[in-house]
Amino acid sequence: MRIFSRYLVRETLPLFVAALAALVLLLMLVALLGVLADVLARGVSPALVARYMLYKLPSAMGPGLPLALLFAALLALTRLGQDGEIKAALVLGVSPVRFVAPVLGMGLVVSVLAFANNELLVPWSESRAGEVERDILLLSPETVLQEGAFFGDALGRSIYLGDIAQGGRFSDVIVITPGGSSGPRELITAGSGHAVPEEGVWRLQDIRFQSLRESRLTLDITAEDAVLPVRGLTSRSSSVGDLVYLPLPELLTRLRAGSDRAMPAEATALHRKFAEPLAATAFALFAAAVGLFTFRRGASVGFVAALILTFVYYATWSVTKLLGAQGTLPALVAGWLPVAIYALGGIALLAFSWRR
């Protein structure tokens, strides 16, 4: 019995490693596409891009681990059925329990690894990836910013540059801090300035700082020079970080301050924190059930069918997490529905196969 269990694991592991490598590479390429336009526009060094991709690796591993197990287990177990190895094992007295147990054990191990990765590595790596992305967006501002145009920063300010020269120098600078319907809250003007990317600042000359309240001037200061920090300036990118990447204590703190209905994105992220790693266990059960079912029916699940079954989860997961964050679906449903489909499908197929 133990020999058969080890054999199942040995048959599945190489496929799992290969599928994980392919999926992680694909997911990292998707992440790279998010900053590709800025990378090309700024002529960013390959070393900086490599750092960004390295920090995005744990977040790609999160969904990659369960999906790789689903794909690998489906291929491995259906091949055993096609080659008659399942029939031989059953004839030799191996019970279906022994067939399901090692696959389910692999699912539990992958679930633990996925949860540990999502909770320990991903929050740290996403924070570092954000820093590298800001570095990418702050490089060579003269090649991206347009003369006579406004752009925004992380503080919600509007910044205007009248003229841009080579070497990161500019003139006629205006920085406006909005104050809502009451008009601007602060206004900074500068005659000239230049960027110092390695320090993450802009050095401005001939400064005038004005503070306003209800459109009335309350403070007016002039200075020969000043430093404008640009670490934390946003780019034209409007992507928002996934709340599931927040550490669990921080996410729970946010939810305690509100409610599930008032904070659907946070509530959905909380359910996803547990559902997404447990998807690996559901996938293992589903793959074992499909293996037994196709053996009983004399059918098989090929490479394309395994790809389709893997894509169905990814598509369902993508849609439900978006609907949950918007409050269209209840957080519980949005978080657990993709996993429940495979878990319930596996249980149904396993019960049918067991009866036969």
Short mmCIF file of C-alpha atoms in Angstrom, two decimals:
data_model
loop_
_atom_site.label_atom_id
_atom_site.label_comp_id
_atom_site.label_asym_id
_atom_site.label_seq_id
_atom_site.Cartn_x
_atom_site.Cartn_y
_atom_site.Cartn_z
CA MET A 1 0.00 0.00 0.00
CA ARG A 2 2.76 2.42 0.90
CA ILE A 3 4.61 1.57 -2.30
CA PHE A 4 1.53 2.47 -4.35
CA SER A 5 1.10 5.76 -2.47
CA ARG A 6 4.73 6.70 -3.09
CA TYR A 7 4.31 5.75 -6.74
CA LEU A 8 1.35 8.12 -7.10
CA VAL A 9 3.34 10.94 -5.56
CA ARG A 10 6.35 10.26 -7.81
CA GLU A 11 4.13 10.31 -10.89
CA THR A 12 2.51 13.61 -9.92
CA LEU A 13 5.46 15.63 -8.59
CA PRO A 14 7.38 16.14 -11.89
CA LEU A 15 4.20 17.31 -13.61
CA PHE A 16 3.48 19.59 -10.64
CA VAL A 17 6.93 21.21 -10.84
CA ALA A 18 6.67 21.71 -14.60
CA ALA A 19 3.15 23.14 -14.38
CA LEU A 20 4.15 25.44 -11.50
CA ALA A 21 7.10 26.82 -13.45
CA ALA A 22 4.93 27.50 -16.50
CA LEU A 23 2.11 29.11 -14.51
CA VAL A 24 4.42 31.27 -12.41
CA LEU A 25 6.21 32.47 -15.55
CA LEU A 26 2.87 33.34 -17.15
CA LEU A 27 1.60 35.21 -14.07
CA MET A 28 4.88 37.12 -13.75
CA LEU A 29 4.65 38.16 -17.40
CA VAL A 30 1.17 39.51 -16.67
CA ALA A 31 2.65 41.54 -13.81
CA LEU A 32 5.41 42.82 -16.09
CA LEU A 33 2.87 44.01 -18.65
CA GLY A 34 1.52 46.37 -15.97
CA VAL A 35 4.75 48.39 -15.99
CA LEU A 36 6.03 47.56 -19.47
CA ALA A 37 4.98 50.89 -21.00
CA ASP A 38 6.82 52.83 -18.29
CA VAL A 39 9.88 50.56 -18.59
CA LEU A 40 10.12 51.15 -22.34
CA ALA A 41 9.45 54.89 -22.05
CA ARG A 42 12.10 55.46 -19.40
CA GLY A 43 14.78 53.11 -20.63
CA VAL A 44 14.89 51.37 -17.25
CA SER A 45 17.94 49.18 -16.61
CA PRO A 46 17.48 45.38 -16.82
CA ALA A 47 18.72 45.08 -13.21
CA LEU A 48 15.81 47.17 -11.92
CA VAL A 49 13.31 45.18 -13.98
CA ALA A 50 14.84 41.94 -12.66
CA ARG A 51 14.41 43.18 -9.06
CA TYR A 52 10.77 43.97 -9.76
CA MET A 53 10.13 40.51 -11.22
CA LEU A 54 11.92 38.83 -8.30
CA TYR A 55 9.68 40.62 -5.80
CA LYS A 56 6.58 39.62 -7.80
CA LEU A 57 7.52 35.94 -7.60
CA PRO A 58 5.74 35.15 -4.27
CA SER A 59 2.46 36.75 -5.44
CA ALA A 60 2.62 34.63 -8.61
CA MET A 61 3.23 31.52 -6.49
CA GLY A 62 -0.02 32.15 -4.56
CA PRO A 63 -2.50 31.13 -7.29
CA GLY A 64 0.17 29.11 -9.12
CA LEU A 65 0.59 26.42 -6.45
CA PRO A 66 -3.05 25.19 -6.37
CA LEU A 67 -3.52 25.51 -10.14
CA ALA A 68 -0.33 23.56 -10.83
CA LEU A 69 -1.50 20.75 -8.55
CA LEU A 70 -4.88 20.58 -10.31
CA PHE A 71 -3.28 20.34 -13.74
CA ALA A 72 -0.60 17.84 -12.65
CA ALA A 73 -2.96 15.57 -10.71
CA LEU A 74 -5.48 15.44 -13.57
CA LEU A 75 -2.81 14.41 -16.08
CA ALA A 76 -1.11 11.90 -13.77
CA LEU A 77 -4.24 10.15 -12.55
CA THR A 78 -5.94 9.90 -15.93
CA ARG A 79 -2.74 8.46 -17.41
CA LEU A 80 -2.78 5.76 -14.74
CA GLY A 81 -6.31 4.90 -15.82
CA GLN A 82 -5.42 4.84 -19.52
CA ASP A 83 -2.46 2.50 -18.95
CA GLY A 84 -4.51 0.13 -16.84
CA GLU A 85 -2.49 0.78 -13.69
CA ILE A 86 -5.57 1.67 -11.65
CA LYS A 87 -7.22 -1.61 -12.67
CA ALA A 88 -4.08 -3.54 -11.75
CA ALA A 89 -3.89 -1.85 -8.36
CA LEU A 90 -7.55 -2.59 -7.60
CA VAL A 91 -7.10 -6.23 -8.65
CA LEU A 92 -4.13 -6.49 -6.27
CA GLY A 93 -6.33 -5.31 -3.40
CA VAL A 94 -5.56 -1.60 -3.26
CA SER A 95 -8.71 0.12 -2.05
CA PRO A 96 -9.98 3.40 -3.55
CA VAL A 97 -9.12 5.01 -0.21
CA ARG A 98 -5.45 4.27 -0.84
CA PHE A 99 -5.88 5.81 -4.26
CA VAL A 100 -7.38 9.05 -2.93
CA ALA A 101 -5.34 9.44 0.30
CA PRO A 102 -1.88 10.29 -1.16
CA VAL A 103 -3.37 12.76 -3.64
CA LEU A 104 -5.38 14.40 -0.88
CA GLY A 105 -2.22 14.49 1.27
CA MET A 106 -0.40 16.37 -1.49
CA GLY A 107 -3.30 18.80 -1.64
CA LEU A 108 -3.08 19.50 2.08
CA VAL A 109 0.69 20.07 1.89
CA VAL A 110 0.28 22.49 -1.02
CA SER A 111 -2.52 24.29 0.86
CA VAL A 112 -0.24 24.84 3.85
CA LEU A 113 2.58 26.06 1.60
CA ALA A 114 0.23 28.41 -0.25
CA PHE A 115 -1.17 29.89 2.98
CA ALA A 116 2.32 30.38 4.44
CA ASN A 117 3.49 32.02 1.22
CA ASN A 118 0.48 34.34 1.04
CA GLU A 119 0.71 35.36 4.68
CA LEU A 120 4.47 35.56 5.26
CA LEU A 121 6.18 36.28 1.96
CA VAL A 122 3.63 38.05 -0.24
CA PRO A 123 2.95 41.14 1.96
CA TRP A 124 6.70 41.79 2.27
CA SER A 125 7.47 41.15 -1.40
CA GLU A 126 4.54 43.25 -2.66
CA SER A 127 5.73 46.17 -0.54
CA ARG A 128 9.21 45.87 -2.05
CA ALA A 129 7.79 45.48 -5.55
CA GLY A 130 5.82 48.70 -5.03
CA GLU A 131 9.02 50.51 -4.08
CA VAL A 132 10.79 49.25 -7.19
CA GLU A 133 7.80 50.23 -9.33
CA ARG A 134 7.96 53.76 -7.93
CA ASP A 135 11.67 53.83 -8.76
CA ILE A 136 10.83 52.82 -12.31
CA LEU A 137 8.20 55.54 -12.55
CA LEU A 138 10.53 58.23 -11.20
CA LEU A 139 13.42 57.57 -13.56
CA SER A 140 14.16 60.10 -16.30
CA PRO A 141 11.13 62.37 -15.76
CA GLU A 142 12.11 64.51 -18.75
CA THR A 143 11.44 61.58 -21.10
CA VAL A 144 7.88 61.07 -19.85
CA LEU A 145 6.45 64.33 -18.53
CA GLN A 146 5.10 66.73 -21.10
CA GLU A 147 5.65 70.45 -21.16
CA GLY A 148 2.59 72.52 -20.35
CA ALA A 149 0.69 69.56 -18.86
CA PHE A 150 -0.51 68.54 -15.38
CA PHE A 151 0.13 65.20 -13.74
CA GLY A 152 -0.88 63.82 -10.32
CA ASP A 153 1.01 62.48 -7.32
CA ALA A 154 0.22 60.15 -4.43
CA LEU A 155 -1.01 63.04 -2.25
CA GLY A 156 -3.64 64.02 -4.78
CA ARG A 157 -1.73 67.13 -5.82
CA SER A 158 -1.65 68.47 -9.38
CA ILE A 159 1.83 69.36 -10.65
CA TYR A 160 2.48 71.52 -13.71
CA LEU A 161 5.79 71.94 -15.54
CA GLY A 162 5.99 74.78 -18.02
CA ASP A 163 9.29 73.82 -19.61
CA ILE A 164 11.43 70.65 -19.47
CA ALA A 165 15.09 70.55 -20.46
CA GLN A 166 17.66 67.77 -20.70
CA GLY A 167 19.21 66.36 -17.54
CA GLY A 168 16.03 66.43 -15.48
CA ARG A 169 15.82 70.25 -15.36
CA PHE A 170 12.53 72.15 -15.60
CA SER A 171 11.05 75.60 -15.00
CA ASP A 172 7.70 77.31 -14.28
CA VAL A 173 6.66 74.72 -11.68
CA ILE A 174 3.21 74.83 -10.05
CA VAL A 175 2.06 72.41 -7.33
CA ILE A 176 -1.62 72.61 -6.35
CA THR A 177 -3.07 70.80 -3.33
CA PRO A 178 -6.87 70.58 -3.79
CA GLY A 179 -9.23 71.40 -0.95
CA GLY A 180 -12.47 70.03 -2.32
CA SER A 181 -15.34 72.33 -3.17
CA SER A 182 -13.70 75.18 -1.21
CA GLY A 183 -10.92 75.47 -3.79
CA PRO A 184 -7.14 74.88 -3.54
CA ARG A 185 -5.72 74.36 -0.07
CA GLU A 186 -2.06 75.01 -0.91
CA LEU A 187 -0.23 76.51 -3.86
CA ILE A 188 3.50 76.21 -4.53
CA THR A 189 5.22 77.98 -7.42
CA ALA A 190 8.87 77.72 -8.38
CA GLY A 191 10.90 79.45 -11.05
CA SER A 192 13.06 76.42 -11.82
CA GLY A 193 14.20 73.06 -10.49
CA HIS A 194 15.95 69.82 -11.24
CA ALA A 195 15.41 66.16 -10.38
CA VAL A 196 17.78 64.14 -8.20
CA PRO A 197 16.53 60.55 -8.82
CA GLU A 198 19.13 58.87 -6.60
CA GLU A 199 17.86 60.90 -3.61
CA GLY A 200 14.23 60.68 -4.64
CA VAL A 201 13.73 64.49 -4.55
CA TRP A 202 13.27 67.51 -6.77
CA ARG A 203 15.26 70.62 -5.84
CA LEU A 204 13.31 73.81 -6.55
CA GLN A 205 14.50 77.42 -6.72
CA ASP A 206 12.65 80.76 -6.34
CA ILE A 207 9.87 79.31 -4.21
CA ARG A 208 6.58 80.85 -3.19
CA PHE A 209 4.32 78.89 -0.84
CA GLN A 210 0.71 80.00 -0.26
CA SER A 211 -1.80 78.44 2.11
CA LEU A 212 -5.49 79.12 1.54
CA ARG A 213 -8.68 78.53 3.47
CA GLU A 214 -12.08 78.95 1.86
CA SER A 215 -10.25 80.49 -1.12
CA ARG A 216 -8.73 83.14 1.16
CA LEU A 217 -4.98 83.52 1.60
CA THR A 218 -3.85 82.64 5.12
CA LEU A 219 -0.08 82.25 4.65
CA ASP A 220 2.36 83.54 2.04
CA ILE A 221 6.05 82.52 2.23
CA THR A 222 8.92 82.91 -0.22
CA ALA A 223 12.27 81.08 -0.25
CA GLU A 224 15.30 80.83 -2.44
CA ASP A 225 15.24 77.03 -2.68
CA ALA A 226 13.35 74.02 -1.32
CA VAL A 227 13.25 70.25 -1.65
CA LEU A 228 10.16 68.45 -2.95
CA PRO A 229 10.21 64.73 -2.03
CA VAL A 230 9.10 62.56 -4.92
CA ARG A 231 9.36 59.15 -3.26
CA GLY A 232 5.78 57.99 -3.30
CA LEU A 233 4.76 59.94 -6.38
CA THR A 234 2.36 57.86 -8.38
CA SER A 235 2.54 57.25 -12.06
CA ARG A 236 -0.09 57.20 -14.67
CA SER A 237 -0.81 53.64 -13.54
CA SER A 238 -4.16 53.26 -11.78
CA SER A 239 -3.73 49.72 -10.51
CA VAL A 240 -4.80 49.06 -6.93
CA GLY A 241 -3.09 46.52 -4.72
CA ASP A 242 -5.06 43.38 -3.90
CA LEU A 243 -6.32 43.50 -0.31
CA VAL A 244 -5.70 39.77 0.06
CA TYR A 245 -1.98 40.66 0.19
CA LEU A 246 -2.49 42.51 3.49
CA PRO A 247 -1.32 40.60 6.59
CA LEU A 248 -4.20 38.89 8.38
CA PRO A 249 -4.01 41.06 11.57
CA GLU A 250 -4.15 44.26 9.50
CA LEU A 251 -7.10 42.98 7.48
CA LEU A 252 -8.98 42.00 10.66
CA THR A 253 -8.30 45.45 12.13
CA ARG A 254 -9.87 47.08 9.10
CA LEU A 255 -12.94 44.86 9.33
CA ARG A 256 -13.43 45.56 13.03
CA ALA A 257 -13.65 49.25 12.17
CA GLY A 258 -16.58 48.60 9.84
CA SER A 259 -18.77 45.70 8.76
CA ASP A 260 -18.99 43.15 5.98
CA ARG A 261 -21.63 45.20 4.16
CA ALA A 262 -19.77 48.46 4.57
CA MET A 263 -16.44 46.95 3.53
CA PRO A 264 -17.16 44.26 0.91
CA ALA A 265 -13.64 44.33 -0.54
CA GLU A 266 -12.03 43.66 2.85
CA ALA A 267 -14.59 40.97 3.74
CA THR A 268 -14.07 39.22 0.41
CA ALA A 269 -10.30 39.36 0.86
CA LEU A 270 -10.64 37.74 4.31
CA HIS A 271 -12.55 34.77 2.90
CA ARG A 272 -10.13 34.51 -0.02
CA LYS A 273 -7.17 34.31 2.40
CA PHE A 274 -8.39 30.87 3.50
CA ALA A 275 -10.30 29.72 0.42
CA GLU A 276 -7.51 30.17 -2.13
CA PRO A 277 -4.91 28.02 -0.31
CA LEU A 278 -7.56 25.37 0.43
CA ALA A 279 -8.29 25.24 -3.28
CA ALA A 280 -5.30 22.89 -3.55
CA THR A 281 -7.03 20.35 -1.29
CA ALA A 282 -10.27 20.69 -3.25
CA PHE A 283 -8.35 20.23 -6.50
CA ALA A 284 -6.65 17.08 -5.18
CA LEU A 285 -10.03 15.59 -4.25
CA PHE A 286 -11.46 16.58 -7.63
CA ALA A 287 -8.52 15.12 -9.57
CA ALA A 288 -8.69 11.82 -7.68
CA ALA A 289 -12.44 11.64 -8.31
CA VAL A 290 -11.99 12.40 -12.01
CA GLY A 291 -9.30 9.70 -12.22
CA LEU A 292 -11.59 7.06 -10.73
CA PHE A 293 -14.61 8.25 -12.71
CA THR A 294 -12.87 8.21 -16.09
CA PHE A 295 -11.41 4.79 -15.29
CA ARG A 296 -14.87 3.42 -14.52
CA ARG A 297 -16.33 5.00 -17.69
CA GLY A 298 -13.44 4.00 -19.91
CA ALA A 299 -12.85 7.66 -20.80
CA SER A 300 -9.80 9.88 -20.39
CA VAL A 301 -8.88 13.49 -19.63
CA GLY A 302 -6.30 14.73 -22.10
CA PHE A 303 -3.93 17.69 -22.01
CA VAL A 304 -6.48 20.10 -23.49
CA ALA A 305 -9.24 18.98 -21.11
CA ALA A 306 -6.90 19.46 -18.14
CA LEU A 307 -6.09 22.97 -19.39
CA ILE A 308 -9.79 23.78 -19.70
CA LEU A 309 -10.58 22.51 -16.19
CA THR A 310 -7.68 24.60 -14.85
CA PHE A 311 -8.82 27.70 -16.75
CA VAL A 312 -12.41 27.33 -15.48
CA TYR A 313 -11.19 27.85 -11.92
CA TYR A 314 -9.03 30.84 -12.88
CA ALA A 315 -11.90 32.47 -14.78
CA THR A 316 -14.41 31.86 -11.97
CA TRP A 317 -11.93 33.12 -9.36
CA SER A 318 -11.24 36.28 -11.36
CA VAL A 319 -14.94 37.12 -11.76
CA THR A 320 -16.12 36.29 -8.24
CA LYS A 321 -13.36 38.23 -6.47
CA LEU A 322 -14.24 41.31 -8.53
CA LEU A 323 -17.97 40.96 -7.85
CA GLY A 324 -17.29 40.39 -4.16
CA ALA A 325 -15.08 43.48 -3.89
CA GLN A 326 -17.84 45.54 -5.51
CA GLY A 327 -20.47 44.15 -3.13
CA THR A 328 -22.45 42.50 -5.94
CA LEU A 329 -21.91 39.06 -4.42
CA PRO A 330 -21.85 38.32 -0.68
CA ALA A 331 -18.28 38.08 0.56
CA LEU A 332 -18.76 34.45 1.68
CA VAL A 333 -20.01 33.40 -1.76
CA ALA A 334 -17.37 35.38 -3.65
CA GLY A 335 -14.55 33.94 -1.58
CA TRP A 336 -15.58 30.29 -1.50
CA LEU A 337 -17.62 29.67 -4.68
CA PRO A 338 -14.70 28.78 -7.00
CA VAL A 339 -13.34 26.30 -4.44
CA ALA A 340 -16.79 24.90 -3.62
CA ILE A 341 -17.45 24.07 -7.27
CA TYR A 342 -14.47 21.74 -7.42
CA ALA A 343 -14.95 20.32 -3.93
CA LEU A 344 -18.61 19.47 -4.52
CA GLY A 345 -17.86 18.21 -8.01
CA GLY A 346 -15.16 15.94 -6.61
CA ILE A 347 -17.44 14.59 -3.88
CA ALA A 348 -20.21 13.87 -6.41
CA LEU A 349 -17.88 12.08 -8.84
CA LEU A 350 -16.24 10.14 -6.02
CA ALA A 351 -19.61 8.99 -4.64
CA PHE A 352 -20.74 7.87 -8.11
CA SER A 353 -17.48 6.00 -8.77
CA TRP A 354 -17.50 4.39 -5.32
CA ARG A 355 -21.02 3.03 -5.86
CA ARG A 356 -19.95 1.42 -9.07
#
